[in-house]
PDB file of C-alpha atoms in Angstrom:
ATOM      1  CA  MET A   1      -5.213   9.279  -0.343  1.00  0.00           C
ATOM      2  CA  LEU A   2      -3.622   6.141   1.513  1.00  0.00           C
ATOM      3  CA  ASP A   3      -0.897   3.912  -0.680  1.00  0.00           C
ATOM      4  CA  ILE A   4      -0.711   0.403   1.476  1.00  0.00           C
ATOM      5  CA  GLY A   5       2.806  -1.103   0.562  1.00  0.00           C
ATOM      6  CA  CYS A   6       3.873   2.070  -0.982  1.00  0.00           C
ATOM      7  CA  GLY A   7       7.481   0.594  -1.314  1.00  0.00           C
ATOM      8  CA  ALA A   8       9.969   2.885  -2.994  1.00  0.00           C
ATOM      9  CA  GLY A   9       6.822   5.289  -3.628  1.00  0.00           C
ATOM     10  CA  PHE A  10       6.084   5.274  -7.486  1.00  0.00           C
ATOM     11  CA  ASP A  11       2.268   4.868  -6.749  1.00  0.00           C
ATOM     12  CA  LEU A  12       2.618   7.514  -3.890  1.00  0.00           C
ATOM     13  CA  TYR A  13       4.019  10.041  -5.952  1.00  0.00           C
ATOM     14  CA  ARG A  14       1.390   9.692  -8.671  1.00  0.00           C
ATOM     15  CA  ALA A  15      -1.119   9.997  -5.675  1.00  0.00           C
ATOM     16  CA  SER A  16       0.553  13.037  -4.653  1.00  0.00           C
ATOM     17  CA  ARG A  17      -0.200  14.598  -8.050  1.00  0.00           C
ATOM     18  CA  LEU A  18      -3.694  13.571  -7.874  1.00  0.00           C
ATOM     19  CA  VAL A  19      -4.636  15.047  -4.560  1.00  0.00           C
ATOM     20  CA  GLY A  20      -2.843  18.244  -5.360  1.00  0.00           C
ATOM     21  CA  PRO A  21      -0.808  20.569  -3.009  1.00  0.00           C
ATOM     22  CA  ARG A  22      -3.471  20.892  -0.173  1.00  0.00           C
ATOM     23  CA  GLY A  23      -4.089  16.955  -0.430  1.00  0.00           C
ATOM     24  CA  LEU A  24      -2.131  14.456   1.426  1.00  0.00           C
ATOM     25  CA  ALA A  25      -0.937  11.422   0.090  1.00  0.00           C
ATOM     26  CA  ALA A  26       0.226   8.708   2.550  1.00  0.00           C
ATOM     27  CA  GLY A  27       1.996   5.811   2.435  1.00  0.00           C
ATOM     28  CA  ILE A  28       2.817   2.723   4.519  1.00  0.00           C
ATOM     29  CA  ASP A  29       5.168  -0.101   4.328  1.00  0.00           C
ATOM     30  CA  LEU A  30       6.399  -3.124   6.518  1.00  0.00           C
ATOM     31  CA  THR A  31       9.994  -2.607   6.108  1.00  0.00           C
ATOM     32  CA  ALA A  32      12.148   0.171   7.050  1.00  0.00           C
ATOM     33  CA  GLU A  33      14.256   0.123   3.823  1.00  0.00           C
ATOM     34  CA  MET A  34      11.331   0.820   1.715  1.00  0.00           C
ATOM     35  CA  VAL A  35      10.096   3.738   3.956  1.00  0.00           C
ATOM     36  CA  SER A  36      13.565   5.084   3.581  1.00  0.00           C
ATOM     37  CA  LEU A  37      13.554   4.525   0.100  1.00  0.00           C
ATOM     38  CA  ALA A  38      10.310   6.217  -0.268  1.00  0.00           C
ATOM     39  CA  ARG A  39      11.060   9.048   1.877  1.00  0.00           C
ATOM     40  CA  ARG A  40      14.108   9.733  -0.012  1.00  0.00           C
ATOM     41  CA  ASN A  41      12.180   9.652  -3.329  1.00  0.00           C
ATOM     42  CA  MET A  42       9.338  11.723  -2.309  1.00  0.00           C
ATOM     43  CA  ALA A  43      12.284  14.433  -1.171  1.00  0.00           C
ATOM     44  CA  LEU A  44      13.771  14.155  -4.530  1.00  0.00           C
ATOM     45  CA  ALA A  45      10.622  14.600  -6.297  1.00  0.00           C
ATOM     46  CA  ALA A  46       9.617  17.668  -4.161  1.00  0.00           C
ATOM     47  CA  ALA A  47       6.306  15.766  -3.313  1.00  0.00           C
ATOM     48  CA  ALA A  48       5.718  18.042   0.037  1.00  0.00           C
ATOM     49  CA  ASN A  49       2.291  16.835   0.254  1.00  0.00           C
ATOM     50  CA  THR A  50       3.330  13.182   1.393  1.00  0.00           C
ATOM     51  CA  GLU A  51       4.192  11.241   4.435  1.00  0.00           C
ATOM     52  CA  VAL A  52       5.594   7.687   4.623  1.00  0.00           C
ATOM     53  CA  ARG A  53       5.124   5.548   7.874  1.00  0.00           C
ATOM     54  CA  LEU A  54       6.482   2.244   9.029  1.00  0.00           C
ATOM     55  CA  VAL A  55       3.738  -0.313  10.197  1.00  0.00           C
ATOM     56  CA  GLU A  56       4.287  -3.888  11.779  1.00  0.00           C
ATOM     57  CA  GLY A  57       1.300  -5.499  10.554  1.00  0.00           C
ATOM     58  CA  GLU A  58      -2.311  -4.644   9.197  1.00  0.00           C
ATOM     59  CA  GLU A  59      -3.031  -2.056  11.733  1.00  0.00           C
ATOM     60  CA  ILE A  60      -3.257   1.374   9.700  1.00  0.00           C
ATOM     61  CA  PRO A  61      -1.794   4.330  12.037  1.00  0.00           C
ATOM     62  CA  TYR A  62      -4.444   6.874  11.124  1.00  0.00           C
ATOM     63  CA  PRO A  63      -7.743   7.760  12.873  1.00  0.00           C
ATOM     64  CA  ASP A  64     -11.270   6.681  11.658  1.00  0.00           C
ATOM     65  CA  CYS A  65     -12.999   8.199   8.590  1.00  0.00           C
ATOM     66  CA  PHE A  66      -9.770   9.791   7.433  1.00  0.00           C
ATOM     67  CA  PHE A  67      -9.175   8.826   4.028  1.00  0.00           C
ATOM     68  CA  ASP A  68     -11.215   9.351   0.660  1.00  0.00           C
ATOM     69  CA  MET A  69      -9.236   6.804  -0.991  1.00  0.00           C
ATOM     70  CA  VAL A  70      -6.895   3.618  -0.267  1.00  0.00           C
ATOM     71  CA  LEU A  71      -4.687   2.131  -3.192  1.00  0.00           C
ATOM     72  CA  SER A  72      -2.771  -0.768  -3.015  1.00  0.00           C
ATOM     73  CA  ASN A  73      -0.582  -2.606  -5.672  1.00  0.00           C
ATOM     74  CA  GLY A  74       0.385  -6.338  -5.120  1.00  0.00           C
ATOM     75  CA  VAL A  75       0.276  -6.092  -1.381  1.00  0.00           C
ATOM     76  CA  PHE A  76      -2.787  -7.873   0.066  1.00  0.00           C
ATOM     77  CA  ASN A  77      -1.544 -11.308  -1.073  1.00  0.00           C
ATOM     78  CA  LEU A  78       1.409 -11.043   1.240  1.00  0.00           C
ATOM     79  CA  SER A  79      -0.931 -10.203   4.368  1.00  0.00           C
ATOM     80  CA  PRO A  80      -1.405 -13.467   6.605  1.00  0.00           C
ATOM     81  CA  CYS A  81      -4.402 -11.456   7.949  1.00  0.00           C
ATOM     82  CA  LYS A  82      -6.509 -10.250   5.076  1.00  0.00           C
ATOM     83  CA  GLN A  83      -9.644  -9.903   7.014  1.00  0.00           C
ATOM     84  CA  ARG A  84      -8.295  -7.724   9.583  1.00  0.00           C
ATOM     85  CA  LEU A  85      -6.443  -5.755   6.682  1.00  0.00           C
ATOM     86  CA  PHE A  86      -9.882  -5.157   5.068  1.00  0.00           C
ATOM     87  CA  ALA A  87     -11.398  -4.202   8.400  1.00  0.00           C
ATOM     88  CA  GLU A  88      -8.807  -1.395   8.744  1.00  0.00           C
ATOM     89  CA  ILE A  89      -9.123  -0.257   5.285  1.00  0.00           C
ATOM     90  CA  ARG A  90     -12.616   0.179   6.042  1.00  0.00           C
ATOM     91  CA  ARG A  91     -12.271   1.949   9.321  1.00  0.00           C
ATOM     92  CA  VAL A  92      -9.847   4.461   7.887  1.00  0.00           C
ATOM     93  CA  LEU A  93     -12.166   5.170   4.450  1.00  0.00           C
ATOM     94  CA  LYS A  94     -14.679   8.113   4.923  1.00  0.00           C
ATOM     95  CA  SER A  95     -17.994   7.215   4.162  1.00  0.00           C
ATOM     96  CA  GLY A  96     -18.280   6.857   0.395  1.00  0.00           C
ATOM     97  CA  GLY A  97     -14.648   6.247   0.089  1.00  0.00           C
ATOM     98  CA  ARG A  98     -12.839   4.142  -2.165  1.00  0.00           C
ATOM     99  CA  LEU A  99     -10.639   1.093  -2.309  1.00  0.00           C
ATOM    100  CA  GLN A 100      -8.507   0.624  -5.642  1.00  0.00           C
ATOM    101  CA  PHE A 101      -6.389  -2.426  -5.609  1.00  0.00           C
ATOM    102  CA  ALA A 102      -4.327  -5.044  -7.830  1.00  0.00           C
ATOM    103  CA  ASP A 103      -3.057  -7.676  -6.718  1.00  0.00           C
ATOM    104  CA  ILE A 104      -2.672 -11.500  -7.500  1.00  0.00           C
ATOM    105  CA  VAL A 105      -4.840 -14.471  -6.965  1.00  0.00           C
ATOM    106  CA  LEU A 106      -3.886 -18.254  -6.971  1.00  0.00           C
ATOM    107  CA  ASP A 107      -6.582 -20.293  -7.197  1.00  0.00           C
ATOM    108  CA  GLY A 108      -4.639 -23.924  -7.619  1.00  0.00           C
ATOM    109  CA  ASP A 109      -1.617 -25.293  -7.095  1.00  0.00           C
ATOM    110  CA  LEU A 110       1.325 -23.971  -8.642  1.00  0.00           C
ATOM    111  CA  PRO A 111       2.956 -26.271 -11.175  1.00  0.00           C
ATOM    112  CA  ARG A 112       6.229 -27.662  -9.104  1.00  0.00           C
ATOM    113  CA  GLU A 113       8.705 -25.914 -11.933  1.00  0.00           C
ATOM    114  CA  VAL A 114       7.088 -22.662 -11.170  1.00  0.00           C
ATOM    115  CA  ALA A 115       6.721 -23.280  -7.257  1.00  0.00           C
ATOM    116  CA  VAL A 116      10.568 -24.135  -6.952  1.00  0.00           C
ATOM    117  CA  SER A 117      11.715 -21.354  -9.435  1.00  0.00           C
ATOM    118  CA  ALA A 118      13.422 -18.473  -8.197  1.00  0.00           C
ATOM    119  CA  ASP A 119      13.005 -16.592 -11.113  1.00  0.00           C
ATOM    120  CA  ALA A 120       9.044 -16.954 -11.292  1.00  0.00           C
ATOM    121  CA  TRP A 121       8.986 -15.672  -7.698  1.00  0.00           C
ATOM    122  CA  SER A 122      11.150 -12.905  -8.190  1.00  0.00           C
ATOM    123  CA  GLN A 123       9.524 -11.625 -11.625  1.00  0.00           C
TER     124      GLN A 123
END
């Protein structure tokens, strides 16, 4: 299972429990700080069936048809190249594999008071 944008590793930890001790829960993130934190959290949780890698863009550093499932929570909206990201997900998913994601979608302009509010952007 691959967690795209694993952050500190909460979903990655849950994935490690779902795949079991013989499975792999892999996480990728764009920031070295989050990769370091996720690695530390996985070590503290004794989640030995996990690995976390730093990525620089939409390219996923795994071979074709590697994962049974890809998950992501609140990351796709941050990608400037969404088509490339979805193409990479398709590439690394096995035939019949699943993509499970949650994200936000903006279908209109934000009201000005929300667009300029630091509180609104950080919640």
